[in-house]
Short mmCIF file of C-alpha atoms in Angstrom, two decimals:
data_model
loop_
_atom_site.label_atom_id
_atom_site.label_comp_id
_atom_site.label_asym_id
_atom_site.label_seq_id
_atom_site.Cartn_x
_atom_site.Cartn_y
_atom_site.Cartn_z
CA UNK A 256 -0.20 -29.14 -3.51
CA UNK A 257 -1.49 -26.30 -5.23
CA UNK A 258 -0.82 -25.52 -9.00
CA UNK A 259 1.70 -22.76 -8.69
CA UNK A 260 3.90 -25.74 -6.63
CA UNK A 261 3.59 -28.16 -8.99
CA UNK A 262 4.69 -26.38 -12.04
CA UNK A 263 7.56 -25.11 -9.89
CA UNK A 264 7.83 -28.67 -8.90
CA UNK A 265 7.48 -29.64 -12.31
CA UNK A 266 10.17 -26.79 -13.83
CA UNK A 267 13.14 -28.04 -11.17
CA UNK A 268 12.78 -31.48 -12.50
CA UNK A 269 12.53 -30.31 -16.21
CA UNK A 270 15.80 -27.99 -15.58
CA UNK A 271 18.17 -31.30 -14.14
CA UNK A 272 17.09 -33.00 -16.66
CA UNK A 273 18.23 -30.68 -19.14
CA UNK A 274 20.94 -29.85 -17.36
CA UNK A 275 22.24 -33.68 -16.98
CA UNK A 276 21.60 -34.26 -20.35
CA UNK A 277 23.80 -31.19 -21.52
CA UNK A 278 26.74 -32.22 -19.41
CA UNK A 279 25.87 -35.92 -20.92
CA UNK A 280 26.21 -35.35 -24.11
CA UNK A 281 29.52 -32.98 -23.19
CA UNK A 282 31.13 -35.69 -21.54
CA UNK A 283 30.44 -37.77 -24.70
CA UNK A 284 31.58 -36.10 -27.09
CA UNK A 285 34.96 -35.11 -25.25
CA UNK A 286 35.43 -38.92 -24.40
CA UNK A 287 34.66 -39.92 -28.25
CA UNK A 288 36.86 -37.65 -29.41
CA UNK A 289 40.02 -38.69 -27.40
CA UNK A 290 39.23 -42.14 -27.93
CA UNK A 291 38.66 -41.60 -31.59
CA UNK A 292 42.38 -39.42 -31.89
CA UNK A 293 43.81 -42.19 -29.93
CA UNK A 294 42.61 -45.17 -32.25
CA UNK A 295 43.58 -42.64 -35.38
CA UNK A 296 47.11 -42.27 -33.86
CA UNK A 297 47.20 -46.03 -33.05
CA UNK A 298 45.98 -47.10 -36.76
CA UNK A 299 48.62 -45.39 -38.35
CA UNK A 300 51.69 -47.38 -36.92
CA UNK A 301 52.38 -50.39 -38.22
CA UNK A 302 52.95 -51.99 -35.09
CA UNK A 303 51.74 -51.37 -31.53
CA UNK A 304 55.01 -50.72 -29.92
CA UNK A 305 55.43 -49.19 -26.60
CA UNK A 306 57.06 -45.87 -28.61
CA UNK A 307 53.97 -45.47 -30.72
CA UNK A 308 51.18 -46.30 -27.53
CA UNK A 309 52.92 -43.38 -25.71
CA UNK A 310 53.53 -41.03 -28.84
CA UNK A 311 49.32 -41.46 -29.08
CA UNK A 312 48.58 -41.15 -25.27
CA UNK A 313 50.46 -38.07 -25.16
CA UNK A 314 48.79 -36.46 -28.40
CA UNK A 315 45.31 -37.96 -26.82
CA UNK A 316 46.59 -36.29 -23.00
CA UNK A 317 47.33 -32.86 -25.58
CA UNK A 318 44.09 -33.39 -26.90
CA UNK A 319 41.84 -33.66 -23.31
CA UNK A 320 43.70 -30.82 -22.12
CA UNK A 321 42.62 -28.58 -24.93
CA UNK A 322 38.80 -30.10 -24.62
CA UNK A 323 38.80 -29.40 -20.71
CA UNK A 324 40.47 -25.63 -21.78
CA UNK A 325 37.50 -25.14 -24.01
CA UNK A 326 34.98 -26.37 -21.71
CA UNK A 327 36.07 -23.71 -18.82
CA UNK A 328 35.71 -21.15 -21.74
CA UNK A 329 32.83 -21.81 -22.37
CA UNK A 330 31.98 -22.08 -18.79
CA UNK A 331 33.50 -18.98 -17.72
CA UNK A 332 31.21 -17.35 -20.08
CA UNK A 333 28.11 -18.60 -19.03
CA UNK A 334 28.64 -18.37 -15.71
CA UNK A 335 29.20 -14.92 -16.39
CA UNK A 336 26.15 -13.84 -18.15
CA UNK A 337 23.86 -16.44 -16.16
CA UNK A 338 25.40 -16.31 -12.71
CA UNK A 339 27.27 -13.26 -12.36
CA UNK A 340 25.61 -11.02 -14.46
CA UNK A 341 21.98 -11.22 -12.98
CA UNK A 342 23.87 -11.32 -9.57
CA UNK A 343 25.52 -7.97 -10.01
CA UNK A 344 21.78 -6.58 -11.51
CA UNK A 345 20.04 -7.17 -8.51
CA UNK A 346 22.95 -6.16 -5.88
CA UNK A 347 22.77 -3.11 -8.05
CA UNK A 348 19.15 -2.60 -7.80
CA UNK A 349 19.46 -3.36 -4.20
CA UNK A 350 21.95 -0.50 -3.66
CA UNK A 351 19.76 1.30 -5.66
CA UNK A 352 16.44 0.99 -2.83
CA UNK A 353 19.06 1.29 0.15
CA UNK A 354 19.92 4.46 -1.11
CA UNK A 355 16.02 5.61 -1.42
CA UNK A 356 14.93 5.06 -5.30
CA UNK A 357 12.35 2.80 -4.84
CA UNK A 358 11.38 2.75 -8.58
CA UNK A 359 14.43 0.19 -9.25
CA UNK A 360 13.85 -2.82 -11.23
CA UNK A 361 15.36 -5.70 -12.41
CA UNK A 362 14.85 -6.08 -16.16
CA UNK A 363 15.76 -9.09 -18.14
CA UNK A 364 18.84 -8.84 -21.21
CA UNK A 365 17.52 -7.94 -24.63
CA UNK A 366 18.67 -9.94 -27.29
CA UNK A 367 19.82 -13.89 -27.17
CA UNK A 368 19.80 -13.80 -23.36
CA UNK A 369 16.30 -13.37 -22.69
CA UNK A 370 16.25 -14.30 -19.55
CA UNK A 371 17.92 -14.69 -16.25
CA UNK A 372 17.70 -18.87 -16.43
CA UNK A 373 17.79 -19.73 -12.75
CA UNK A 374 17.53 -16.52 -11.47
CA UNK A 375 14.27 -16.12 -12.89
CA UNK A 376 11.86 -16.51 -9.58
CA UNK A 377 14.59 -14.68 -7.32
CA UNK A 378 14.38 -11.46 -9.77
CA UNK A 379 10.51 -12.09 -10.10
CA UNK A 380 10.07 -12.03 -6.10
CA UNK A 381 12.50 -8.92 -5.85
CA UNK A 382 10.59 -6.82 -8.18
CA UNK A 383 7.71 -7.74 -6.46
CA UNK A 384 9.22 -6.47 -3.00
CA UNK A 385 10.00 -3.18 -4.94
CA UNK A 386 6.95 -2.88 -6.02
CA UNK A 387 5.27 -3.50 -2.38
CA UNK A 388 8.22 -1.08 -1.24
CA UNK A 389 7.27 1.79 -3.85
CA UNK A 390 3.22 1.31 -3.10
CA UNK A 391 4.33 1.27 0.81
CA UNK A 392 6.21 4.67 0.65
CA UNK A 393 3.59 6.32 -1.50
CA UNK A 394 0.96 5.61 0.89
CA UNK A 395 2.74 6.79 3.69
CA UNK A 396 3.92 10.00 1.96
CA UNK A 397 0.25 10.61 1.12
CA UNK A 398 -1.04 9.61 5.03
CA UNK A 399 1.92 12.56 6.30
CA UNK A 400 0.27 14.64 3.19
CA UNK A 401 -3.25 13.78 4.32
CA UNK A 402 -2.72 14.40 8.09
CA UNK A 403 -1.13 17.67 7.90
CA UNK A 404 -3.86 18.65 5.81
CA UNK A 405 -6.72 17.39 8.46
CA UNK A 406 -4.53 19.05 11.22
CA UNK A 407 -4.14 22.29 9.81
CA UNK A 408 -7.70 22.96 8.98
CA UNK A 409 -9.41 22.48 12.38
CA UNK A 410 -6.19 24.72 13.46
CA UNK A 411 -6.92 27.52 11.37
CA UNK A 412 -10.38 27.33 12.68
CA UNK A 413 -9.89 27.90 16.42
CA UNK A 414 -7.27 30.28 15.53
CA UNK A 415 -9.23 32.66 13.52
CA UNK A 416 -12.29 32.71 15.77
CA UNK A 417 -10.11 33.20 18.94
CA UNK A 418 -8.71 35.86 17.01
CA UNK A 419 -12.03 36.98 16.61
CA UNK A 420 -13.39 36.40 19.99
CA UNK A 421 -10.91 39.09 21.22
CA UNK A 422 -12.93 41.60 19.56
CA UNK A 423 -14.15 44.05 22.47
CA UNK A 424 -17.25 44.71 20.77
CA UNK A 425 -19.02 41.60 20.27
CA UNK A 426 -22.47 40.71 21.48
CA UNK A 427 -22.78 37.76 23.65
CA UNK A 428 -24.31 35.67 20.84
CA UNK A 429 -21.77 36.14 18.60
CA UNK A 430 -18.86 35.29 21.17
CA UNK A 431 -20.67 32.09 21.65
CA UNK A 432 -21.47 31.29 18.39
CA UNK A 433 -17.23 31.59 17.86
CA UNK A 434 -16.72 29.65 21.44
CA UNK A 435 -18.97 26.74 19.31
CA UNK A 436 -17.12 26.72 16.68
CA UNK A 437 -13.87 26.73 19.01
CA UNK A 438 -15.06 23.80 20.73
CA UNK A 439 -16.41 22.03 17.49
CA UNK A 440 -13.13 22.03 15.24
CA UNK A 441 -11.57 21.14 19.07
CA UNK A 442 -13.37 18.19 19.09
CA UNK A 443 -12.91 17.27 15.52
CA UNK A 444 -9.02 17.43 16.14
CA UNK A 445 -9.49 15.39 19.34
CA UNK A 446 -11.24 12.56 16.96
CA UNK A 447 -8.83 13.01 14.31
CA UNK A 448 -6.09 11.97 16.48
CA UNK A 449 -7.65 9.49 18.57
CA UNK A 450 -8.35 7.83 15.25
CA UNK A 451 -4.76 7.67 14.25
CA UNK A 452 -3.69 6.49 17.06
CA UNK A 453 -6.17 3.65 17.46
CA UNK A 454 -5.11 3.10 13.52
CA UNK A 455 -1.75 3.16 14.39
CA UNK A 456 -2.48 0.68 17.11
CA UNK A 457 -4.54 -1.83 14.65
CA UNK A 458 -1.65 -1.67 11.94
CA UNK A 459 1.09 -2.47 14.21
CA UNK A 460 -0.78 -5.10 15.74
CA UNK A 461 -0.54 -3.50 19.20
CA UNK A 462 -4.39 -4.36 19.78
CA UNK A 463 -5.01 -7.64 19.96
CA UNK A 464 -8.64 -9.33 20.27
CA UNK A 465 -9.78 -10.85 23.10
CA UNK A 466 -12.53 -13.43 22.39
CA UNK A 467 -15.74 -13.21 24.26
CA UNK A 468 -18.92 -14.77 23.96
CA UNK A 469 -22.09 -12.12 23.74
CA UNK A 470 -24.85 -11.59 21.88
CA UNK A 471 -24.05 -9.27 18.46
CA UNK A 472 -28.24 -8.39 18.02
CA UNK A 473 -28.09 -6.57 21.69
CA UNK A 474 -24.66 -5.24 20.90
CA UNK A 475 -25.95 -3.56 16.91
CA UNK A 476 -29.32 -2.49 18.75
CA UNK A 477 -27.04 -0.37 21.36
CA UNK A 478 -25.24 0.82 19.12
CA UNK A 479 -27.92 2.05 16.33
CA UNK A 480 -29.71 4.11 19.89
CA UNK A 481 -26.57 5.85 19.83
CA UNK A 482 -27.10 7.99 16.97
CA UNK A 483 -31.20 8.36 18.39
CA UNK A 484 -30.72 12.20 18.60
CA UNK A 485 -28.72 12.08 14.80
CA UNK A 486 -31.90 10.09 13.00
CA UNK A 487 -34.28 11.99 14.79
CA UNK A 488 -33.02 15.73 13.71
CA UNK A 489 -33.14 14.60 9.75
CA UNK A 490 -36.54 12.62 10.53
CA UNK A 491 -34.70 9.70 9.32
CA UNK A 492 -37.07 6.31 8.95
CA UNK A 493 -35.53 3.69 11.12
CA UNK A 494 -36.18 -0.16 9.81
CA UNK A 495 -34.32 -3.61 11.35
CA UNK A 496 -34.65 -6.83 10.90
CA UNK A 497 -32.24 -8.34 13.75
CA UNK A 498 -32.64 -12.22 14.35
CA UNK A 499 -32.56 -13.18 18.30
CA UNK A 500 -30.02 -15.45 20.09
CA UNK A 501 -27.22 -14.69 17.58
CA UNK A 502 -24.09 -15.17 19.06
CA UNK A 503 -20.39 -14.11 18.37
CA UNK A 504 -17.32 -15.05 20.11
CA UNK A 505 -14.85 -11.90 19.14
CA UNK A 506 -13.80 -8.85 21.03
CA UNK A 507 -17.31 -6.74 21.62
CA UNK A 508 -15.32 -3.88 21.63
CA UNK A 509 -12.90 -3.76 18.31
CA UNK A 510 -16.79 -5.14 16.79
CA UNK A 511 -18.49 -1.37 18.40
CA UNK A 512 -16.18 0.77 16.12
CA UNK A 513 -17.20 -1.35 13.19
CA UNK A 514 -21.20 -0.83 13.96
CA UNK A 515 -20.46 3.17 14.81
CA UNK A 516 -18.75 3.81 11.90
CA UNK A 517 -21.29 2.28 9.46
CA UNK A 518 -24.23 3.79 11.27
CA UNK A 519 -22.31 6.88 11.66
CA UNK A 520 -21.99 7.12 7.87
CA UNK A 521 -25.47 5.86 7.35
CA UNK A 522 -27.08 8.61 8.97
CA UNK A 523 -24.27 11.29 7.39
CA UNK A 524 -25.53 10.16 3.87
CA UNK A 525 -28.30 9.80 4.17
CA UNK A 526 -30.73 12.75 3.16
CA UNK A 527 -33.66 14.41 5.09
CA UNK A 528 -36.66 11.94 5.54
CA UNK A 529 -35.04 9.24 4.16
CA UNK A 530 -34.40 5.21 5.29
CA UNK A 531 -31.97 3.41 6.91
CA UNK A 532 -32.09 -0.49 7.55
CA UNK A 533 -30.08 -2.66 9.88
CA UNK A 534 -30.63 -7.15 9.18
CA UNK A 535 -28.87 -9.50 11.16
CA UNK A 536 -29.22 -13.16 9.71
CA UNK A 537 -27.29 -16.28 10.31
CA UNK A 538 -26.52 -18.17 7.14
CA UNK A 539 -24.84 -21.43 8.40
CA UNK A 540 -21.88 -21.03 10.23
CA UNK A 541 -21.61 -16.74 9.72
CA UNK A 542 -23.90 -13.99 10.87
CA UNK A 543 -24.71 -11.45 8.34
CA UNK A 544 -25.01 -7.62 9.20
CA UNK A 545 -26.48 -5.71 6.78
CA UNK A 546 -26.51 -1.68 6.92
CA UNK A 547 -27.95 0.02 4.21
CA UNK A 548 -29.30 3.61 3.59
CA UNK A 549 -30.92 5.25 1.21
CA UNK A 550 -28.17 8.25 0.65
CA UNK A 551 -26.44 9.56 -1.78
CA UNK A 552 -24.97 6.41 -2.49
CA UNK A 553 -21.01 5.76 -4.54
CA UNK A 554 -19.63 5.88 -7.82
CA UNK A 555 -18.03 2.70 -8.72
CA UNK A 556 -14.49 4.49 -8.78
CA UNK A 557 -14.74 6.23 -5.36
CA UNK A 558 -15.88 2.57 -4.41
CA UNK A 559 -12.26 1.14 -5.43
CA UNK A 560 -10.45 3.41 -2.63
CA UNK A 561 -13.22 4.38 -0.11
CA UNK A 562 -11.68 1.96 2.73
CA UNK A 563 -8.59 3.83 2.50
CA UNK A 564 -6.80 6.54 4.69
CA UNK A 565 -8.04 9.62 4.63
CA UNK A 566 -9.95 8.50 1.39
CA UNK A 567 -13.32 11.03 1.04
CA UNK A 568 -15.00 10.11 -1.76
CA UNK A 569 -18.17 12.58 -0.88
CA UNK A 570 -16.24 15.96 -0.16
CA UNK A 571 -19.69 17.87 0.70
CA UNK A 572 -19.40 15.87 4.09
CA UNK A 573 -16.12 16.55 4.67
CA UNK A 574 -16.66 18.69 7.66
CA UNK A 575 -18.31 16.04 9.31
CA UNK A 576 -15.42 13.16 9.19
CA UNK A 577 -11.85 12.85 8.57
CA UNK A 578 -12.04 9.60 6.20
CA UNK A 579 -10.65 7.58 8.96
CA UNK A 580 -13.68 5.67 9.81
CA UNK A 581 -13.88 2.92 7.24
CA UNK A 582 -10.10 2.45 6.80
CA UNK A 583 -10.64 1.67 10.72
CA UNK A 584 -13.93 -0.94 9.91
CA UNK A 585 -11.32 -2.65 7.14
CA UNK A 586 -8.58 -3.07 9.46
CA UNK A 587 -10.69 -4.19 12.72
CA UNK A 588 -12.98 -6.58 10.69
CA UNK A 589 -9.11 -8.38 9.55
CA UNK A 590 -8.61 -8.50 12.68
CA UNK A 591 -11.26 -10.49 14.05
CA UNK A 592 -11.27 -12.64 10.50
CA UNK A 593 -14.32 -11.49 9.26
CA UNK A 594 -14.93 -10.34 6.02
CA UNK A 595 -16.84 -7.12 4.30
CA UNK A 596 -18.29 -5.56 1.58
CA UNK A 597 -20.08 -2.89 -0.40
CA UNK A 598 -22.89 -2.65 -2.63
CA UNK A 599 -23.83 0.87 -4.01
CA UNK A 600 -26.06 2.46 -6.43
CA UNK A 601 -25.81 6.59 -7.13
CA UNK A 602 -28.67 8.29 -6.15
CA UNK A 603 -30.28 4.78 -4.32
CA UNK A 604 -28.20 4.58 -1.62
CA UNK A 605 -25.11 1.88 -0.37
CA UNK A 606 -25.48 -1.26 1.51
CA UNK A 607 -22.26 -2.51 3.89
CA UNK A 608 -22.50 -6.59 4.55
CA UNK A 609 -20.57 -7.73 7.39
CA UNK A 610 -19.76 -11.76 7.90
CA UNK A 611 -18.61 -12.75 11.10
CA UNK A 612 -18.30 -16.25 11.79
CA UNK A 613 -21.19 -17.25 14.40
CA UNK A 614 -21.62 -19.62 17.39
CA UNK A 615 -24.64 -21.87 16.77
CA UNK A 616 -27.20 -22.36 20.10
#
């Protein structure tokens, strides 16, 4: 049981206690104080006749019926400022959400009734839904934001250089130099879009992994030749250090974006003539991949958000992606349960650890 249980654990027991011994002592001291009127009454005959036993059971029946009257007073009010009252504040702040204000809270009484008593964890958990409702909505306000923006620029693009392409008087290297830059921003929007919708896809759970057994050295080596012709234009130094026989049961696939990505945006940051180094080590039960590069590297507060939509921490490169990469790596390496990280230095470069769990030979 972990700790958060057993102090609720703890708390329910403490609350019927109290609340027993409240309606204990109640119960006492209405059942003392009819016994005591009734032995008053009784004292004060001189006899115990039959007149004077019903004379004091009446004025002791007079007396329970006020006690129980005062008792649903007193009742009625607390159910009304510790039942119904926090009721109606959350069906309020319910309406409130339904109706599109997503900033609605629950907020406890100032005064003597601090609290809500046992409405305490239900209001806690709803303004914790509100607040997972309000974060939800702003991020997907700021993804509709984010991919009109990426849409309209490659847009604008082809449109102003087919504008210009109908110029009667251009050379032949100038209408291919605009028929380039046609087909480039075409492309870009083509990978824009195909990265939404495999996004999409991954956040909806539509992709699901299929295991298979292979070997993840082969699979990082094919990869990193990918990006031969990338490495080789900016004279790029090449290092790895990539174990043999390391296997991974996962889907080889969903894994290739990961590896693309980071190498991608290894060889993006990375300046003229300078490093990039791909390890692959097994530590136990997990195989570590370790890019690194010797770029530009992040500043801790661009760090906080870079695995987010549409998130471009380094806006000089913005040409070359549409900050949909990494968000992807995040949500593919939950997928397969893995687990990653980022270690980054400004001006020294970053370093992206990847721990999938491995099969041993």
């Amino acid at each position: 049981m972990s700790r958060k249980s057993r102090e609720q654990c703890f708390w329910r027991i403490f609350t019927s206690v109290r609340r027993y011994m409240v309606y204990f002592l109640l119960m006492s001291f209405v059942i003392t104080c009819c016994m005591l009127l009734f032995l008053d009454t009784m004292s004060a005959a001189a006899a115990f006749s039959e007149l004077e036993i019903g004379r004091a059971a009446k004025v002791t029946f007079l007396n329970v019926m006020l006690l129980t009257f005062l008792c649903t007073v007193i009742d009625g009010i607390r159910r009304k400022y510790m039942v119904e009252w926090p009721a109606k504040q959350i069906v309020a702040a319910a309406e409130k959400i339904m109706q599109g204000d997503l900033s609605a809270r629950v907020y406890p009484p100032k005064g003597i009734l601090h609290g809500f008593g046992d409405f305490e964890e239900v209001v806690d958990y709803f303004n914790k839904m509100a607040k997972e409702l309000s974060g939800i909505e702003t991020l997907r306000t700021d993804f509709i934001a984010n991919v009109s923006h990426e849409l309209k620029t490659p847009l604008a693009i082809m449109q102003n250089y087919a504008a210009m392409l109908q110029q009667p008087e251009l050379t032949a290297q100038k209408r291919q130099e605009y028929a380039k830059a046609i087909t480039d921003a075409a492309r870009r929007l083509a990978d824009l879009i195909s990265n939404i919708l495999k996004l999409n896809k991954l956040e909806n759970q539509q992709i699901f992994p299929s295991g298979q057994t292979y070997d993840l050295g082969e699979q990082l080596c094919e990869c990193l030749l990918l990006f031969e012709d990338a490495w080789e234009q900016k004279e790029l130094e090449i290092e790895t250090d990539v174990e043999e026989n390391v296997y991974v049961k996962t889907d080889a696939e969903l894994l290739s974006l990961v590896w693309n990505n980071l190498f991608s945006n290894a060889v993006k940051f990375t300046e003229l003539g300078g490093r990039i180094f791909l390890s692959l080590k097994v530590q136990g039960d997990a195989a570590l991949v370790k890019v690194a590069d010797t770029g530009c590297g992040i500043r801790p507060e661009v760090g906080e958000h870079i695995f987010e939509k549409f998130y471009q921490g380094d806006t000089s490169h913005a040409m070359q992606g549409n900050g949909l990469g990494l968000a992807l790596v995040r949500r593919v390496i939950d997928i397969v349960d893995g687990d990653i990280s980022v270690e980054s230095e400004v001006g020294k470069g970053s370093t992206f650890v990847v721990k999938l769990r491995s099969l041993r030979n």
